[in-house]
CSV table of C-alpha atoms and ligand atoms in Angstrom, one decimal:
chain,number,residue,atom,x,y,z
A,27,MET,CA,-44.7,-175.6,102.6
A,28,ALA,CA,-46.1,-172.7,104.7
A,29,ALA,CA,-44.6,-169.3,104.4
A,30,ALA,CA,-43.5,-169.4,108.1
A,31,ASP,CA,-41.3,-172.4,107.3
A,32,LEU,CA,-39.8,-170.7,104.4
A,33,SER,CA,-38.8,-167.6,106.3
A,34,ARG,CA,-37.4,-169.9,108.9
A,35,ARG,CA,-35.3,-171.5,106.1
A,36,GLY,CA,-34.2,-167.9,105.0
A,37,LEU,CA,-33.0,-167.1,108.5
A,38,ILE,CA,-31.0,-170.4,108.7
A,39,THR,CA,-29.4,-169.5,105.3
A,40,ALA,CA,-28.5,-166.1,106.3
A,41,SER,CA,-27.0,-167.2,109.6
A,42,THR,CA,-24.3,-169.2,107.8
A,43,ALA,CA,-21.1,-167.4,106.9
A,44,GLY,CA,-21.8,-167.8,103.1
A,45,GLY,CA,-25.3,-166.5,103.6
A,46,LEU,CA,-24.1,-163.3,105.4
A,47,LEU,CA,-21.5,-162.8,102.8
A,48,LEU,CA,-23.9,-163.0,100.0
A,49,ALA,CA,-26.6,-161.0,101.9
A,50,GLY,CA,-24.2,-158.1,102.7
A,51,CYS,CA,-22.5,-157.9,99.3
A,52,ASP,CA,-25.5,-157.9,97.0
A,53,ARG,CA,-24.3,-155.2,94.7
A,54,LEU,CA,-20.7,-156.1,94.9
A,55,SER,CA,-21.4,-159.7,94.0
A,56,LYS,CA,-22.6,-158.5,90.5
A,57,ALA,CA,-18.9,-157.7,89.6
A,58,PRO,CA,-17.3,-160.5,87.7
A,59,SER,CA,-14.1,-160.5,89.7
A,60,VAL,CA,-16.2,-160.9,92.9
A,61,GLN,CA,-18.1,-163.8,91.2
A,62,ARG,CA,-14.9,-165.4,90.4
A,63,PHE,CA,-13.7,-165.0,93.9
A,64,THR,CA,-16.9,-166.4,95.4
A,65,GLY,CA,-16.7,-169.3,93.0
A,66,SER,CA,-13.1,-170.3,93.9
A,67,ALA,CA,-13.8,-169.8,97.6
A,68,GLU,CA,-16.5,-172.5,97.3
A,69,GLY,CA,-14.1,-174.6,95.3
A,70,LEU,CA,-11.5,-174.4,98.2
A,71,THR,CA,-14.2,-175.5,100.7
A,72,TYR,CA,-15.1,-178.4,98.5
A,73,SER,CA,-11.5,-179.6,98.0
A,74,ALA,CA,-10.7,-179.0,101.7
A,75,GLN,CA,-13.6,-181.2,102.7
A,76,ARG,CA,-12.6,-183.8,100.3
A,77,ALA,CA,-9.0,-183.7,101.7
A,78,LEU,CA,-10.3,-184.0,105.3
A,79,LEU,CA,-12.3,-187.1,104.2
A,80,THR,CA,-9.1,-188.9,103.1
A,81,GLY,CA,-8.5,-191.6,105.6
A,82,GLN,CA,-12.0,-191.7,107.1
A,83,PRO,CA,-14.1,-192.2,104.0
A,84,LEU,CA,-17.1,-194.0,105.7
A,85,ALA,CA,-19.9,-192.1,107.7
A,86,ARG,CA,-20.2,-193.6,111.2
A,87,GLU,CA,-22.5,-196.5,111.5
A,88,PHE,CA,-24.3,-197.2,114.8
A,89,ASP,CA,-25.4,-200.2,116.8
A,90,ALA,CA,-29.1,-201.1,116.8
A,91,ARG,CA,-29.6,-199.9,120.3
A,92,HIS,CA,-28.9,-196.4,119.2
A,93,ILE,CA,-31.8,-196.3,116.7
A,94,SER,CA,-34.1,-193.3,117.5
A,95,ARG,CA,-37.6,-194.3,118.8
A,96,VAL,CA,-39.1,-191.8,116.3
A,97,PHE,CA,-37.6,-190.8,113.1
A,98,LYS,CA,-38.9,-187.3,112.5
A,99,SER,CA,-40.5,-186.4,109.1
A,100,ASN,CA,-39.3,-183.1,107.8
A,101,GLY,CA,-39.9,-180.9,104.7
A,102,THR,CA,-42.6,-182.6,102.6
A,103,ARG,CA,-44.5,-185.1,104.8
A,104,HIS,CA,-46.9,-186.2,102.1
A,105,PRO,CA,-46.7,-185.2,98.4
A,106,THR,CA,-49.9,-183.7,97.0
A,107,GLY,CA,-51.4,-184.5,93.7
A,108,ALA,CA,-53.5,-187.3,92.1
A,109,ALA,CA,-50.4,-189.2,90.6
A,110,TYR,CA,-48.8,-189.8,94.1
A,111,ALA,CA,-52.2,-190.7,95.8
A,112,ALA,CA,-52.9,-193.3,93.1
A,113,HIS,CA,-49.4,-194.9,93.5
A,114,LEU,CA,-50.0,-194.9,97.3
A,115,ALA,CA,-53.4,-196.4,96.9
A,116,ASN,CA,-52.0,-199.5,95.2
A,117,GLY,CA,-48.9,-200.0,97.1
A,118,PHE,CA,-46.8,-198.5,94.4
A,119,ALA,CA,-47.3,-201.5,92.3
A,120,ASP,CA,-47.3,-199.5,89.1
A,121,TRP,CA,-44.7,-197.0,90.2
A,122,ARG,CA,-41.4,-197.1,88.3
A,123,LEU,CA,-38.1,-195.6,89.0
A,124,VAL,CA,-36.8,-194.0,85.8
A,125,ILE,CA,-33.1,-194.0,85.2
A,126,ASP,CA,-32.1,-191.9,82.2
A,127,GLY,CA,-29.9,-189.1,80.9
A,128,LEU,CA,-26.2,-189.9,80.0
A,129,VAL,CA,-26.6,-193.7,80.4
A,130,ALA,CA,-26.1,-196.5,77.8
A,131,GLN,CA,-29.4,-198.2,78.7
A,132,PRO,CA,-32.2,-195.9,80.1
A,133,MET,CA,-34.5,-198.1,82.2
A,134,GLN,CA,-37.5,-198.2,84.5
A,135,LEU,CA,-37.4,-200.4,87.6
A,136,SER,CA,-40.4,-201.6,89.8
A,137,LEU,CA,-40.1,-201.6,93.5
A,138,ALA,CA,-40.0,-205.4,93.3
A,139,GLN,CA,-37.0,-205.3,91.0
A,140,LEU,CA,-35.2,-202.9,93.2
A,141,ARG,CA,-35.9,-205.1,96.3
A,142,ALA,CA,-34.6,-208.1,94.4
A,143,MET,CA,-31.2,-206.4,93.8
A,144,PRO,CA,-28.4,-207.1,96.3
A,145,ALA,CA,-29.2,-204.7,99.4
A,146,ARG,CA,-27.1,-202.7,101.8
A,147,SER,CA,-28.4,-201.9,105.3
A,148,GLN,CA,-26.7,-199.2,107.4
A,149,ILE,CA,-27.6,-197.5,110.8
A,150,THR,CA,-26.6,-193.9,110.4
A,151,ARG,CA,-27.3,-190.4,111.8
A,152,HIS,CA,-29.3,-188.0,109.8
A,153,ASP,CA,-28.4,-184.3,110.5
A,154,CYS,CA,-30.7,-181.5,109.5
A,155,VAL,CA,-29.7,-177.9,109.2
A,156,GLU,CA,-32.7,-177.0,111.3
A,157,GLY,CA,-30.8,-178.5,114.3
A,158,TRP,CA,-32.1,-182.0,114.8
A,159,SER,CA,-30.6,-185.4,114.3
A,160,ALA,CA,-32.1,-188.9,114.2
A,161,ILE,CA,-30.5,-192.5,113.9
A,162,GLY,CA,-32.2,-195.0,111.7
A,163,ARG,CA,-31.4,-198.3,109.8
A,164,TRP,CA,-31.8,-197.7,106.1
A,165,THR,CA,-31.9,-200.6,103.5
A,166,GLY,CA,-31.8,-200.2,99.8
A,167,ALA,CA,-30.1,-200.9,96.5
A,168,PRO,CA,-26.5,-199.2,96.4
A,169,LEU,CA,-26.7,-196.3,93.8
A,170,TRP,CA,-23.5,-197.6,92.1
A,171,SER,CA,-25.3,-200.9,91.3
A,172,LEU,CA,-28.1,-199.0,89.5
A,173,LEU,CA,-25.6,-196.8,87.6
A,174,LYS,CA,-23.6,-199.9,86.7
A,175,LEU,CA,-26.9,-201.5,85.4
A,176,ALA,CA,-27.8,-198.5,83.2
A,177,GLY,CA,-24.1,-198.0,82.1
A,178,LEU,CA,-23.0,-194.5,83.0
A,179,ALA,CA,-21.7,-192.5,79.9
A,180,ALA,CA,-18.2,-191.1,80.0
A,181,ALA,CA,-19.6,-187.5,79.8
A,182,ALA,CA,-21.7,-188.0,83.0
A,183,ARG,CA,-20.4,-185.7,85.9
A,184,TYR,CA,-23.5,-185.6,88.3
A,185,ILE,CA,-26.4,-187.7,89.3
A,186,VAL,CA,-29.7,-185.8,89.7
A,187,PHE,CA,-32.7,-187.0,91.8
A,188,HIS,CA,-36.1,-185.8,90.6
A,189,CYS,CA,-38.9,-185.9,93.3
A,190,ALA,CA,-42.6,-186.3,93.3
A,191,ASP,CA,-43.3,-183.4,95.6
A,192,ASP,CA,-43.9,-179.9,94.5
A,193,LEU,CA,-43.3,-177.2,97.2
A,194,GLY,CA,-45.2,-174.7,95.1
A,195,GLY,CA,-47.9,-172.3,96.1
A,196,THR,CA,-45.9,-169.7,98.0
A,197,GLY,CA,-44.0,-167.5,95.7
A,198,ASP,CA,-40.3,-168.3,96.0
A,199,ALA,CA,-40.9,-172.0,97.0
A,200,ARG,CA,-42.6,-173.0,93.7
A,201,GLY,CA,-41.0,-175.9,92.1
A,202,LEU,CA,-40.4,-179.7,92.3
A,203,TYR,CA,-37.9,-180.9,94.8
A,204,TYR,CA,-34.7,-182.1,93.3
A,205,GLU,CA,-31.1,-182.8,94.4
A,206,SER,CA,-27.7,-183.7,92.9
A,207,ILE,CA,-24.4,-185.3,93.9
A,208,ASP,CA,-21.1,-185.8,92.2
A,209,LEU,CA,-19.6,-189.3,91.1
A,210,PHE,CA,-17.6,-189.6,94.4
A,211,ASP,CA,-20.8,-189.7,96.4
A,212,ALA,CA,-22.8,-191.5,93.7
A,213,PHE,CA,-20.2,-194.5,93.8
A,214,HIS,CA,-19.7,-194.3,97.6
A,215,PRO,CA,-20.5,-197.7,99.2
A,216,GLN,CA,-23.0,-196.0,101.7
A,217,THR,CA,-24.9,-194.2,99.0
A,218,ILE,CA,-28.2,-196.2,98.6
A,219,MET,CA,-31.7,-195.8,97.2
A,220,ALA,CA,-33.5,-196.8,100.4
A,221,TYR,CA,-36.9,-198.5,100.3
A,222,ALA,CA,-37.0,-199.5,104.0
A,223,LEU,CA,-36.5,-197.7,107.4
A,224,ASN,CA,-35.9,-199.9,110.4
A,225,ASP,CA,-36.8,-203.0,108.6
A,226,ALA,CA,-40.3,-201.7,107.5
A,227,PRO,CA,-41.3,-200.3,104.2
A,228,LEU,CA,-40.4,-196.7,103.9
A,229,PRO,CA,-43.1,-194.6,105.4
A,230,VAL,CA,-44.7,-191.8,103.4
A,231,GLY,CA,-43.4,-189.2,105.8
A,232,ASN,CA,-39.8,-190.4,105.1
A,233,GLY,CA,-40.1,-190.6,101.3
A,234,ALA,CA,-42.0,-193.6,100.2
A,235,PRO,CA,-41.4,-195.5,98.1
A,236,LEU,CA,-37.7,-194.6,97.5
A,237,ARG,CA,-35.3,-192.0,99.0
A,238,LEU,CA,-31.7,-191.2,98.5
A,239,ARG,CA,-29.2,-191.8,101.5
A,240,VAL,CA,-26.0,-189.9,101.0
A,241,GLU,CA,-24.5,-190.3,104.4
A,242,ARG,CA,-21.6,-187.8,104.4
A,243,GLN,CA,-23.9,-185.0,103.7
A,244,LEU,CA,-26.7,-182.9,105.5
A,245,GLY,CA,-30.4,-183.9,105.5
A,246,TYR,CA,-31.6,-181.7,102.6
A,247,LYS,CA,-29.3,-183.7,100.2
A,248,HIS,CA,-31.3,-186.9,100.9
A,249,ALA,CA,-34.0,-186.7,98.4
A,250,LYS,CA,-37.3,-188.4,99.2
A,251,TYR,CA,-40.0,-189.5,96.8
A,252,VAL,CA,-37.4,-190.2,94.1
A,253,MET,CA,-39.1,-190.7,90.8
A,254,ARG,CA,-36.3,-190.3,88.4
A,255,ILE,CA,-32.4,-190.6,88.4
A,256,GLU,CA,-30.8,-188.6,85.7
A,257,ALA,CA,-27.1,-188.6,84.8
A,258,VAL,CA,-26.0,-185.3,83.5
A,259,ALA,CA,-22.9,-183.4,82.4
A,260,SER,CA,-23.9,-180.0,84.0
A,261,LEU,CA,-26.4,-178.8,86.6
A,262,LYS,CA,-26.9,-175.5,85.1
A,263,PRO,CA,-30.0,-176.4,82.9
A,264,LEU,CA,-31.9,-177.7,86.0
A,265,GLY,CA,-34.1,-175.5,88.1
A,266,ARG,CA,-32.3,-172.3,88.8
A,267,GLY,CA,-28.9,-173.9,88.1
A,268,MET,CA,-27.5,-174.5,91.5
A,269,GLY,CA,-28.1,-178.3,91.7
A,270,GLY,CA,-31.0,-178.6,94.1
A,271,PHE,CA,-34.2,-177.1,95.4
A,272,TRP,CA,-32.6,-175.6,98.5
A,273,GLU,CA,-29.3,-174.8,96.7
A,274,ASP,CA,-31.4,-172.7,94.3
A,275,ARG,CA,-32.5,-170.8,97.5
A,276,GLY,CA,-29.0,-170.3,99.0
A,277,TYR,CA,-27.8,-173.5,100.5
A,278,GLU,CA,-24.4,-175.0,99.8
A,279,TRP,CA,-24.4,-177.7,97.1
A,280,TYR,CA,-21.7,-179.7,98.8
A,281,ALA,CA,-23.2,-180.1,102.3
A,282,GLY,CA,-20.5,-182.1,104.2
A,283,ILE,CA,-21.2,-183.0,107.8
B,8,MTE,N1,-38.5,-184.6,98.1
B,8,MTE,C1,-38.1,-184.2,99.2
B,8,MTE,N2,-36.9,-184.5,99.9
B,8,MTE,C2,-36.4,-184.1,100.9
B,8,MTE,C3,-37.2,-182.9,101.6
B,8,MTE,C4,-38.3,-182.5,101.0
B,8,MTE,O1,-39.0,-181.6,101.5
B,8,MTE,N3,-38.8,-183.1,99.8
B,8,MTE,N4,-36.6,-182.5,102.7
B,8,MTE,C5,-35.2,-182.6,103.0
B,8,MTE,C6,-34.8,-182.3,104.3
B,8,MTE,S1,-34.5,-180.7,104.7
B,8,MTE,C7,-34.5,-183.3,105.3
B,8,MTE,S2,-33.9,-182.9,106.8
B,8,MTE,C8,-34.9,-184.7,105.0
B,8,MTE,C9,-35.9,-185.2,106.0
B,8,MTE,O2,-36.0,-186.6,105.9
B,8,MTE,P1,-37.1,-187.3,106.8
B,8,MTE,O3,-38.5,-186.6,106.5
B,8,MTE,O4,-37.0,-188.7,106.6
B,8,MTE,O5,-36.7,-186.9,108.2
B,8,MTE,O6,-35.4,-185.0,103.7
B,8,MTE,C10,-34.8,-184.1,102.7
B,8,MTE,N5,-35.3,-184.5,101.5
B,9,MO,MO1,-33.2,-180.7,106.6
C-alpha cells in the first residue's frame, strides 16, 4: 500500500470521535485511570450496539436487481509473493484453509471440500469507511459449520482470520493483514467464508480464493485472502494486540454498521 493511502487512512481515523479523543489526549491517556475510562467507554459502545441489534439481528438482504454493476476492489488488490502467485497459477488446487488453535480437531480443507459443504448465498451491501458501498451476492460455507466441524474448545472466545497479503514496505504499514470477530458474529447465520461473488469464483481483487463476510460490520472486518482460521482465548498476543491490522492502527474492533 502506498504511503498516500496510509495517510488518507490516518486522516479518516483521526476524523472519528474516538480518533480525536486519542489524538488530543496523548499524554493523558498514559494515566491508568484514563485507560480504564477509555476501556469502559468502548465496552459501553459495544454493549449499546449489541442492545440495538436485538430484534433486528440480520443484515438487510437485497434483490438481484440491486447488485452493483462493478464491485470495487479495495485495500490489497493482488497479494504479492511467490506462494500466492503459485496458488493462483494452478487455480488454488493445492491451497488449503487451515483451521486450528482452540479446536478439538485441527484441519486443512481444500477449495473443493469447502464448495462441497452446504452453502449460503446472500445479497448484501458492503460499506467501507472510505465512503463507498457496493451490493453483491456472496456464496460460501457458513463459518459456524466450519467451527462445528473442527469442534470449538470451551476456552475459545474469538475467531481470527490470517490473510495472505503483507501490507509491508512503508513503515507503519508493515505486517500481514488479519482480523478477528467474537463468537456472536462467528455463529451468526450470515457470517460466511465466501468463495464466489455474483455466482462467479471470487476474483483476485475481492479476496480469492476465500474471504470472510461478516455482514453487520464495516468493510475492513471482511478479511480477504484468508489462509488460516484460528480460535483463540485472547487477541493480545496477535499483531499489536488490538485484534486486526487496522485496529492496530486506531480503528474500532467492533465496527458495527
Ligand atoms: N486481506 C485483506 N483483507 C481486506 C483488506 C485488505 O487490504 N487485505 N481491505 C479491507 C477493506 S478496508 C475493505 S473495504 C474490503 C474491500 O473488499 P473488496 O476488495 O472486495 O471491495 O476488504 C477488507 N479486507
Ligand atoms: Mo474499507
